[in-house]
Coordinates of C-alpha atoms and ligand atoms in Angstrom, one line a residue:
M109 CA 46.0 80.8 45.5
N110 CA 42.9 82.5 44.1
M111 CA 40.4 84.0 46.7
P112 CA 36.9 85.0 46.1
N113 CA 36.1 88.6 46.0
L114 CA 32.5 90.1 46.5
K115 CA 33.0 93.1 44.2
E116 CA 34.0 90.7 41.4
A117 CA 31.2 88.4 42.0
K118 CA 28.7 91.3 41.6
I119 CA 29.8 92.2 38.1
R120 CA 27.5 91.4 35.1
G121 CA 29.5 92.5 32.0
K122 CA 28.4 92.2 28.4
S123 CA 30.9 89.6 27.4
K124 CA 29.5 86.7 25.6
V125 CA 29.3 83.4 27.6
R126 CA 31.8 80.9 26.6
I127 CA 30.7 77.3 26.0
I128 CA 33.8 75.2 26.7
K129 CA 33.7 71.5 25.8
D130 CA 37.1 70.4 26.7
A131 CA 37.6 72.0 30.3
Y132 CA 37.8 68.7 31.9
K133 CA 40.8 66.5 31.6
V134 CA 42.4 63.9 33.7
K135 CA 46.0 63.2 33.2
E136 CA 47.1 59.6 32.5
E137 CA 49.1 59.4 35.6
L138 CA 46.3 60.7 37.9
K139 CA 43.9 58.1 36.8
N140 CA 45.2 55.5 39.4
I141 CA 45.9 58.0 42.2
G142 CA 42.8 56.9 44.2
K143 CA 43.2 53.1 43.7
D144 CA 42.2 51.4 46.9
K145 CA 41.3 54.8 48.3
K146 CA 37.8 55.9 49.3
Y147 CA 36.2 59.2 49.0
F148 CA 33.2 60.7 51.3
I149 CA 31.2 63.7 50.1
K150 CA 28.6 65.5 52.0
T151 CA 26.3 67.8 50.1
Y152 CA 24.1 70.8 51.6
G153 CA 21.8 72.8 49.9
C154 CA 19.7 72.9 46.7
Q155 CA 19.6 70.4 43.9
M156 CA 22.0 72.3 41.8
N157 CA 24.4 71.3 44.5
E158 CA 23.4 67.7 44.7
H159 CA 24.1 67.6 40.8
D160 CA 27.3 69.2 41.3
S161 CA 28.3 66.5 43.7
E162 CA 27.1 64.0 41.2
N163 CA 29.9 65.4 38.9
I164 CA 32.5 65.5 41.6
K165 CA 31.8 61.9 42.4
A166 CA 32.4 61.0 38.7
I167 CA 35.5 63.0 38.8
L168 CA 36.9 61.2 41.7
E169 CA 36.0 57.9 40.3
D170 CA 37.9 58.8 37.1
M171 CA 40.9 58.9 39.4
S172 CA 39.8 55.5 40.8
Y173 CA 38.5 56.6 44.2
K174 CA 35.5 54.6 45.4
E175 CA 32.7 56.3 47.4
T176 CA 32.1 55.3 50.9
E177 CA 29.2 56.6 53.1
D178 CA 31.2 56.3 56.3
M179 CA 33.3 59.5 56.8
E180 CA 35.5 57.6 59.0
K181 CA 36.7 55.3 56.3
A182 CA 37.5 57.8 53.7
D183 CA 40.9 59.0 52.5
I184 CA 39.4 62.2 51.0
I185 CA 36.6 64.2 52.6
L186 CA 34.7 66.7 50.8
L187 CA 31.9 69.0 52.1
N188 CA 30.0 70.7 49.2
T189 CA 28.4 73.7 50.9
C190 CA 25.5 75.9 50.7
A191 CA 25.5 79.6 51.8
I192 CA 22.0 80.5 51.6
R193 CA 21.3 80.8 55.3
E194 CA 23.3 81.2 58.4
N195 CA 22.4 77.8 59.9
A196 CA 24.1 76.0 57.1
H197 CA 27.5 77.7 58.1
N198 CA 27.2 76.3 61.7
K199 CA 26.6 72.7 60.4
V200 CA 29.8 73.0 58.2
F201 CA 32.0 74.3 60.8
G202 CA 30.9 71.6 63.0
M203 CA 31.8 68.8 60.5
I204 CA 35.2 70.7 59.9
G205 CA 35.9 70.3 63.6
R206 CA 35.1 66.5 63.2
I207 CA 37.6 66.4 60.2
K208 CA 40.1 67.8 62.3
H209 CA 39.9 64.9 64.8
L210 CA 40.1 62.3 62.1
K211 CA 43.1 63.9 60.7
E212 CA 44.7 63.8 64.0
Q213 CA 44.7 60.1 63.8
K214 CA 44.8 59.8 60.0
S215 CA 47.2 62.6 58.7
H216 CA 47.0 61.4 55.0
I217 CA 43.4 62.4 54.7
I218 CA 42.7 65.0 52.1
A219 CA 40.0 67.4 53.3
G220 CA 38.3 69.8 51.1
I221 CA 35.5 72.5 51.2
C222 CA 33.7 73.4 48.0
G223 CA 30.3 74.8 46.8
C224 CA 28.7 78.1 47.5
M225 CA 30.3 78.8 51.0
A226 CA 33.7 78.5 49.4
Q227 CA 32.7 81.2 47.0
E228 CA 32.0 83.6 50.1
E229 CA 34.9 86.1 50.6
G230 CA 34.6 86.2 54.4
I231 CA 34.3 82.2 54.7
A232 CA 37.3 81.4 52.4
T233 CA 39.3 84.0 54.5
E234 CA 38.3 82.3 57.7
L235 CA 39.2 78.8 56.1
K236 CA 42.7 80.2 55.0
N237 CA 43.4 81.6 58.2
K238 CA 42.1 79.6 60.9
Y239 CA 41.4 76.1 59.6
K240 CA 44.8 74.9 58.5
H241 CA 43.8 71.3 58.3
I242 CA 41.5 71.8 55.2
D243 CA 43.7 70.9 52.2
L244 CA 41.5 72.1 49.3
V245 CA 39.1 74.8 48.9
F246 CA 37.5 75.4 45.5
G247 CA 34.3 76.9 44.3
T248 CA 31.4 76.4 42.0
H249 CA 33.2 77.5 38.9
N250 CA 36.1 75.3 39.0
F251 CA 35.2 71.9 40.5
H252 CA 36.2 70.3 37.4
T253 CA 39.9 71.2 38.1
L254 CA 39.9 68.8 41.3
P255 CA 42.3 66.2 39.9
E256 CA 45.1 69.0 39.4
L257 CA 44.1 70.5 42.8
I258 CA 44.6 67.0 44.4
E259 CA 48.0 66.6 42.5
K260 CA 49.4 69.7 43.5
N261 CA 48.3 69.2 47.1
Q262 CA 50.2 65.9 47.1
K263 CA 53.2 66.8 45.2
E264 CA 53.9 70.4 46.8
K265 CA 52.5 69.4 50.2
E266 CA 50.5 72.6 49.9
R267 CA 46.9 73.8 50.7
Q268 CA 45.1 74.5 47.4
I269 CA 42.8 77.5 47.7
E270 CA 41.4 78.1 44.3
V271 CA 38.0 80.1 44.3
F272 CA 37.2 82.3 41.3
S273 CA 34.6 85.1 41.4
K274 CA 34.2 85.2 37.5
E275 CA 30.7 85.7 35.8
G276 CA 31.0 82.2 34.6
D277 CA 31.1 79.9 31.6
V278 CA 29.1 76.9 30.5
L279 CA 31.2 73.9 30.9
E280 CA 30.0 70.8 28.8
N281 CA 31.3 67.3 29.1
I282 CA 31.8 67.0 32.6
P283 CA 31.2 63.4 33.8
V284 CA 28.3 62.5 36.2
K285 CA 27.6 59.7 38.4
R286 CA 24.0 59.9 39.0
D287 CA 22.4 58.8 42.4
S288 CA 19.4 57.4 40.7
K289 CA 19.1 55.0 37.8
Y290 CA 15.5 56.2 36.9
K291 CA 15.3 60.0 37.6
A292 CA 18.2 62.4 36.4
F293 CA 18.9 66.1 37.1
V294 CA 19.9 68.0 34.0
N295 CA 21.1 71.6 34.2
I296 CA 19.4 73.9 31.6
M297 CA 20.8 77.2 33.2
L298 CA 23.5 78.3 35.6
G299 CA 23.8 81.3 37.8
C300 CA 21.2 84.0 38.5
D301 CA 20.9 87.6 37.5
K302 CA 17.8 88.4 39.7
F303 CA 19.8 89.7 42.6
C304 CA 16.8 89.5 45.0
T305 CA 18.0 91.6 47.9
Y306 CA 18.2 88.9 50.6
C307 CA 19.9 86.3 48.3
I308 CA 23.5 85.2 47.8
V309 CA 23.0 82.9 44.9
P310 CA 23.9 85.6 42.3
Y311 CA 27.3 86.1 44.1
T312 CA 28.2 82.4 44.4
R313 CA 26.8 81.1 41.1
G314 CA 27.6 83.9 38.7
K315 CA 25.7 85.3 35.9
Q316 CA 22.8 83.7 34.3
R317 CA 24.0 81.3 31.5
S318 CA 21.5 79.0 29.5
R319 CA 23.0 75.8 28.1
K320 CA 22.3 75.3 24.3
K321 CA 19.2 73.5 23.7
E322 CA 21.2 70.9 21.6
D323 CA 23.4 69.9 24.5
I324 CA 20.3 69.8 26.7
L325 CA 18.4 67.5 24.4
K326 CA 21.4 65.3 23.7
E327 CA 21.8 64.8 27.3
I328 CA 18.2 63.9 27.6
E329 CA 18.3 61.6 24.6
E330 CA 21.2 59.7 26.3
L331 CA 19.2 59.4 29.6
I332 CA 16.3 57.9 27.6
K333 CA 18.6 55.3 26.0
K334 CA 19.8 54.4 29.5
G335 CA 16.1 53.9 30.7
Y336 CA 15.8 57.0 32.6
K337 CA 12.0 57.7 33.3
E338 CA 12.2 61.2 34.8
V339 CA 14.4 64.4 34.3
T340 CA 14.3 67.5 36.3
L341 CA 15.4 70.6 34.4
L342 CA 17.4 72.6 36.9
G343 CA 18.1 76.1 37.3
Q344 CA 17.8 79.1 39.8
N345 CA 15.3 80.7 37.7
V346 CA 14.4 78.3 34.9
N347 CA 11.6 80.4 33.5
A348 CA 14.3 82.8 32.2
Y349 CA 16.0 80.3 30.2
G350 CA 17.0 81.5 27.0
K351 CA 17.1 85.2 27.6
D352 CA 20.6 85.2 27.4
L353 CA 21.0 83.1 24.1
E354 CA 21.5 84.7 20.8
E355 CA 18.8 82.8 19.2
D356 CA 15.0 83.4 20.1
Y357 CA 14.4 80.5 22.1
N358 CA 12.6 80.4 25.6
M359 CA 11.5 78.0 28.3
A360 CA 8.3 77.3 26.7
N361 CA 10.1 76.2 23.5
L362 CA 12.5 74.1 25.5
L363 CA 9.7 72.5 27.6
E364 CA 7.9 71.4 24.2
E365 CA 11.0 70.1 22.7
V366 CA 11.8 68.1 26.0
A367 CA 8.2 66.8 25.8
K368 CA 8.6 65.5 22.4
T369 CA 11.6 63.2 23.3
K370 CA 8.8 61.2 25.0
I371 CA 10.7 61.0 28.3
P372 CA 7.9 59.8 30.5
R373 CA 8.3 62.6 33.1
I374 CA 9.5 66.1 33.1
R375 CA 9.9 68.4 36.1
F376 CA 11.6 71.8 36.5
V377 CA 12.7 73.8 39.3
T378 CA 12.9 76.8 40.3
S379 CA 10.1 78.9 38.8
H380 CA 10.4 82.7 39.4
P381 CA 6.9 84.2 39.0
W382 CA 8.1 87.0 37.2
D383 CA 9.3 85.0 34.2
F384 CA 6.3 82.6 34.0
T385 CA 4.8 83.2 30.6
E386 CA 1.1 82.2 29.4
E387 CA 3.0 80.3 26.7
M388 CA 4.7 78.0 29.3
I389 CA 1.5 77.3 31.0
D390 CA 0.0 76.2 27.7
K391 CA 2.8 73.9 27.2
I392 CA 2.6 72.4 30.7
A393 CA -1.2 71.9 30.1
K394 CA -0.7 70.5 26.6
Y395 CA 2.0 67.6 27.3
E396 CA 1.0 65.0 29.5
N397 CA 4.8 64.1 30.3
I398 CA 5.2 67.6 31.8
M399 CA 4.3 67.0 35.4
P400 CA 1.5 69.0 37.0
Y401 CA 3.5 70.3 39.8
I402 CA 5.0 73.6 40.0
H403 CA 7.2 75.1 42.8
L404 CA 6.3 78.7 42.9
P405 CA 8.2 80.7 45.5
L406 CA 6.0 83.6 46.8
Q407 CA 8.6 84.8 49.5
S408 CA 6.1 87.3 50.9
G409 CA 2.6 88.5 50.4
S410 CA 3.1 92.2 51.2
N411 CA 3.6 94.4 48.2
R412 CA 5.8 96.7 50.3
I413 CA 8.1 93.6 51.3
L414 CA 8.1 92.1 47.8
K415 CA 9.4 95.6 46.5
L416 CA 12.1 95.6 49.2
M417 CA 13.1 92.1 48.4
G418 CA 13.3 93.1 44.7
R419 CA 10.9 90.3 43.5
R420 CA 9.5 92.3 40.7
Y421 CA 5.8 91.1 41.2
T422 CA 3.0 92.2 43.4
K423 CA 0.8 90.0 45.4
E424 CA -2.0 90.5 42.8
E425 CA 0.2 89.5 39.9
Y426 CA 1.2 86.4 41.8
L427 CA -2.1 85.5 42.6
T428 CA -3.3 86.0 39.0
L429 CA -0.7 83.7 37.9
Y430 CA -1.5 81.1 40.4
H431 CA -5.2 81.2 39.3
K432 CA -4.1 80.9 35.7
L433 CA -2.0 77.8 36.5
K434 CA -5.1 76.2 38.4
E435 CA -7.5 77.0 35.7
K436 CA -5.5 75.6 32.8
I437 CA -3.8 72.7 34.7
P438 CA -6.6 71.6 37.1
S439 CA -4.7 68.7 38.6
C440 CA -1.5 70.9 39.2
A441 CA 0.0 70.7 42.7
I442 CA 1.7 74.0 43.8
T443 CA 4.3 74.5 46.5
T444 CA 6.2 77.6 47.6
D445 CA 8.8 79.2 49.5
I446 CA 8.3 81.9 52.2
I447 CA 10.7 84.2 54.2
V448 CA 9.3 85.6 57.3
A449 CA 10.9 88.5 59.4
F450 CA 12.6 90.2 56.3
P451 CA 13.8 93.6 57.7
G452 CA 11.0 95.8 58.4
E453 CA 8.2 93.4 58.1
T454 CA 5.3 94.5 60.3
E455 CA 2.6 92.3 61.7
E456 CA 0.3 93.8 59.0
D457 CA 2.8 92.6 56.4
F458 CA 3.1 89.3 57.8
K459 CA -0.8 88.8 57.9
E460 CA -0.9 89.7 54.2
T461 CA 1.5 86.7 53.5
L462 CA -0.9 84.5 55.7
E463 CA -3.8 85.8 53.5
V464 CA -2.0 84.6 50.4
V465 CA -1.3 81.4 51.8
D466 CA -5.1 81.2 52.6
A467 CA -6.0 82.1 48.9
C468 CA -3.4 79.5 47.5
K469 CA -4.0 76.6 50.0
Y470 CA -0.4 75.3 49.0
D471 CA 0.4 71.6 48.8
G472 CA 3.3 72.3 50.8
A473 CA 6.0 75.0 51.5
Y474 CA 9.4 75.6 52.6
T475 CA 9.5 78.3 55.1
F476 CA 12.5 80.4 56.4
I477 CA 13.3 83.0 58.8
F478 CA 15.5 85.8 57.0
S479 CA 18.9 85.3 57.5
K480 CA 21.4 88.0 56.8
R481 CA 24.0 87.4 53.9
E482 CA 27.0 89.3 54.0
G483 CA 27.1 91.6 50.8
T484 CA 23.5 91.6 49.9
P485 CA 21.4 94.8 50.0
A486 CA 19.3 93.4 52.7
S487 CA 22.1 92.8 55.0
K488 CA 22.3 96.6 55.4
M489 CA 18.4 97.0 56.1
E490 CA 17.5 97.5 59.7
E491 CA 15.9 94.7 61.6
S492 CA 13.6 95.3 64.6
L493 CA 12.1 92.2 65.6
K494 CA 13.4 90.0 68.5
E495 CA 14.4 86.3 67.6
E496 CA 11.4 85.1 69.6
E497 CA 9.1 87.3 67.6
K498 CA 10.6 85.9 64.5
R499 CA 10.2 82.3 65.6
E500 CA 6.6 83.0 66.5
R501 CA 5.8 84.1 63.1
L502 CA 7.5 81.1 61.4
H503 CA 5.4 78.9 63.9
R504 CA 2.1 80.8 63.0
L505 CA 2.9 80.4 59.1
N506 CA 3.9 76.8 59.5
E507 CA 0.6 75.6 61.3
K508 CA -1.2 77.2 58.5
I509 CA 1.0 75.5 55.8
N510 CA 0.8 72.1 57.5
D511 CA -2.9 72.4 57.7
Y512 CA -3.4 73.2 54.0
S513 CA -0.8 70.5 53.1
N514 CA -2.9 67.8 55.2
K515 CA -6.1 69.0 53.5
A516 CA -4.3 68.8 50.1
N517 CA -3.3 65.2 50.8
Q518 CA -6.4 64.0 52.3
K519 CA -8.0 64.5 48.9
Y520 CA -5.8 61.6 47.6
K521 CA -7.6 59.0 49.8
G522 CA -9.1 56.4 47.7
K523 CA -7.8 57.8 44.5
T524 CA -5.6 56.2 41.9
V525 CA -2.4 57.8 41.0
K526 CA 0.7 57.0 39.0
V527 CA 3.9 56.5 40.8
L528 CA 7.4 56.0 39.7
L529 CA 8.9 53.5 42.0
E530 CA 12.5 54.5 42.7
K531 CA 13.6 53.2 46.1
V532 CA 13.4 50.3 48.4
S533 CA 12.2 51.6 51.9
E534 CA 15.0 51.6 54.5
K535 CA 12.9 50.5 57.2
D536 CA 11.0 47.7 55.4
P537 CA 12.7 46.0 52.4
S538 CA 9.3 44.8 51.3
M539 CA 8.1 48.3 50.5
L540 CA 9.1 50.6 47.5
S541 CA 8.5 54.3 47.3
G542 CA 8.1 56.9 44.8
Y543 CA 6.5 60.1 44.0
T544 CA 3.2 60.8 42.1
E545 CA 3.0 63.1 39.3
T546 CA 2.2 65.9 41.7
N547 CA 5.4 65.1 43.8
K548 CA 3.7 63.2 46.6
L549 CA 5.7 60.5 48.4
V550 CA 3.9 57.2 48.2
N551 CA 5.0 53.7 49.7
V552 CA 3.8 50.4 48.4
K553 CA 4.4 46.9 49.1
S554 CA 6.0 45.8 46.0
A555 CA 8.5 43.4 44.5
K556 CA 12.0 44.9 43.6
E557 CA 11.4 44.2 40.0
N558 CA 9.0 47.0 39.9
L559 CA 11.8 49.5 40.6
G560 CA 12.0 52.1 37.8
K561 CA 8.5 51.4 36.5
I562 CA 5.6 53.8 36.6
V563 CA 2.8 52.0 38.3
S564 CA -0.9 52.8 39.0
V565 CA -1.6 52.9 42.9
K566 CA -4.6 53.2 44.8
I567 CA -3.9 55.3 47.9
T568 CA -5.4 53.8 51.2
N569 CA -3.6 55.8 54.0
I570 CA -2.4 59.5 54.4
K571 CA 0.2 60.2 56.7
T572 CA 1.9 63.6 57.6
W573 CA 4.9 63.4 55.2
S574 CA 3.8 60.5 53.0
M575 CA 1.1 58.3 51.7
D576 CA 0.5 54.4 51.6
G577 CA -1.1 52.9 48.7
E578 CA -1.6 49.6 46.8
I579 CA -0.6 48.7 43.2
I580 CA -3.6 47.9 41.1
Ligands
SAH690 N1 16.1 80.5 42.8 C1 15.2 80.1 43.7 C2 15.5 80.3 45.1 C3 16.8 79.6 45.6 S1 17.1 79.6 47.3 C4 14.0 81.2 43.5 O1 14.1 82.3 43.2 O2 12.9 80.9 44.0 C5 15.8 78.8 48.2 C6 14.9 79.7 49.1 O3 15.6 80.0 50.0 C7 14.4 80.9 48.4 O4 13.3 80.7 47.7 C8 14.1 81.7 49.7 O5 12.9 81.5 50.2 C9 15.1 81.2 50.7 N2 16.3 82.2 50.8 C10 17.1 82.6 50.0 N3 17.9 83.5 50.7 C11 17.5 83.6 51.8 C12 17.9 84.4 53.1 N4 18.8 85.4 52.9 N5 17.3 84.3 54.4 C13 16.3 83.3 54.3 N6 15.7 82.5 53.4 C14 16.4 82.6 52.1
SF4_691 FE1 18.2 84.1 44.7 FE2 16.3 85.7 43.4 FE3 18.0 84.5 42.0 FE4 16.2 82.9 43.4 S1 15.8 84.5 41.6 S2 18.5 82.5 43.2 S3 16.0 84.1 45.3 S4 18.4 86.0 43.5
F3S692 FE1 22.7 76.9 48.6 FE2 24.3 77.6 46.5 FE3 22.1 76.0 46.1 S1 23.6 78.9 48.2 S2 20.8 76.7 47.7 S3 23.9 75.5 47.2 S4 22.9 77.5 44.9

């Protein structure tokens, strides 16, 4: 058994990152262990977690398990969890209760918790002590060992709790079963060293480790051969890509080389404003296949709060960056993340956030009430607002955000845009949906043959969360 440890998770040593190409193996005798059996995996959290689930699915399929979307039919149930805010916690423990009921009827079910919550010391301890029906607990650093964990659990009839709080390696050659045939996530860096004072990610994901450009480009070349049209370069702080590499190679260099592969669409998330360079802006402006869409988390518009958050930029610096982006990439859509009610946030501070929203007129935003995360510096800062006041601030912010988002969308009416058609509508099978270059969701009437194609669409109708259009 290995339990996570908060003190260890904080360590950032000088040791070199190891790139391991053969960490994942499935023994011959395990390759059929899942024959005629089904797995169900529920994923919470960010795109990084979604991508980890794509890896976990491939690992299970290497053992002959087949996917089911019905938890009740599954022989193995995994929850790939997120620790970013408290509410995720409640959802997961609700599901753990449901799994208990299922296991009372079918005791052979293997139930596992993985992902960022498993990396939390308090949660892993709670799972170990109180939730004995959970058979597997493993973290973000070792999901590639799942075959061995399943084997041990079955042979030894013992729960397997294996969570490591190491700084992290880069594991290559982990298989992947991608959810889409047209767009793919590609990790470019793992972990995070920014340690924003509210955030748990640096503890759950380890230190910043960039993948080698050769490995990234090879993965993208293979995706192109398979017919993929879009890649999203993933990392908690992609703009810091390369800072930990020995060679002098940065995000702007990588964007340029990926653009030259000629993959039709390139996106990247998430951009920390602090690491956004002029050089990067120039590359985004230069290459048509780098999409004019940037997610640029603001978090707060008050310099005092930004400082307490450890964000390393001021409101003025953020606005300068914002204006440069809009100037050099005029068609660019910009979205953001904002936290309200950070400890000590006054009405004045909050108003400054609203002012930045007025200045940036975002295309959209994810907005959150500050959530205390155990072990982070902000969890020790004093809070004075009542729940009601926090919700009221969030509400005021959301009204403004929605207003600007609607206005930004209204501008699309009558325009012709390019859309990568990627899904058949669940409500109406004669409709396909996809995203514009600026990441707006569009529905069109179309034959299924157009799936995976980038088509020109005239926008006819604007709705709250999507747009309708006609292929021209
Ligand atoms: N790496 C990304 C953020 C990943 S977390 C970045 O730096 O931009 C996604 C968002 O969750 C953050 O941008 C932040 O707005 C929000 N978030 C993170 N920790 C939070 C907390 N403790 N309480 C509330 N929101 C939080
Ligand atoms: Fe969290 Fe900050 Fe790292 Fe983003 S940059 S993952 S908010 S610590
Ligand atoms: Fe959540 Fe972990 Fe992502 S905490 S947001 S799943 S990195």
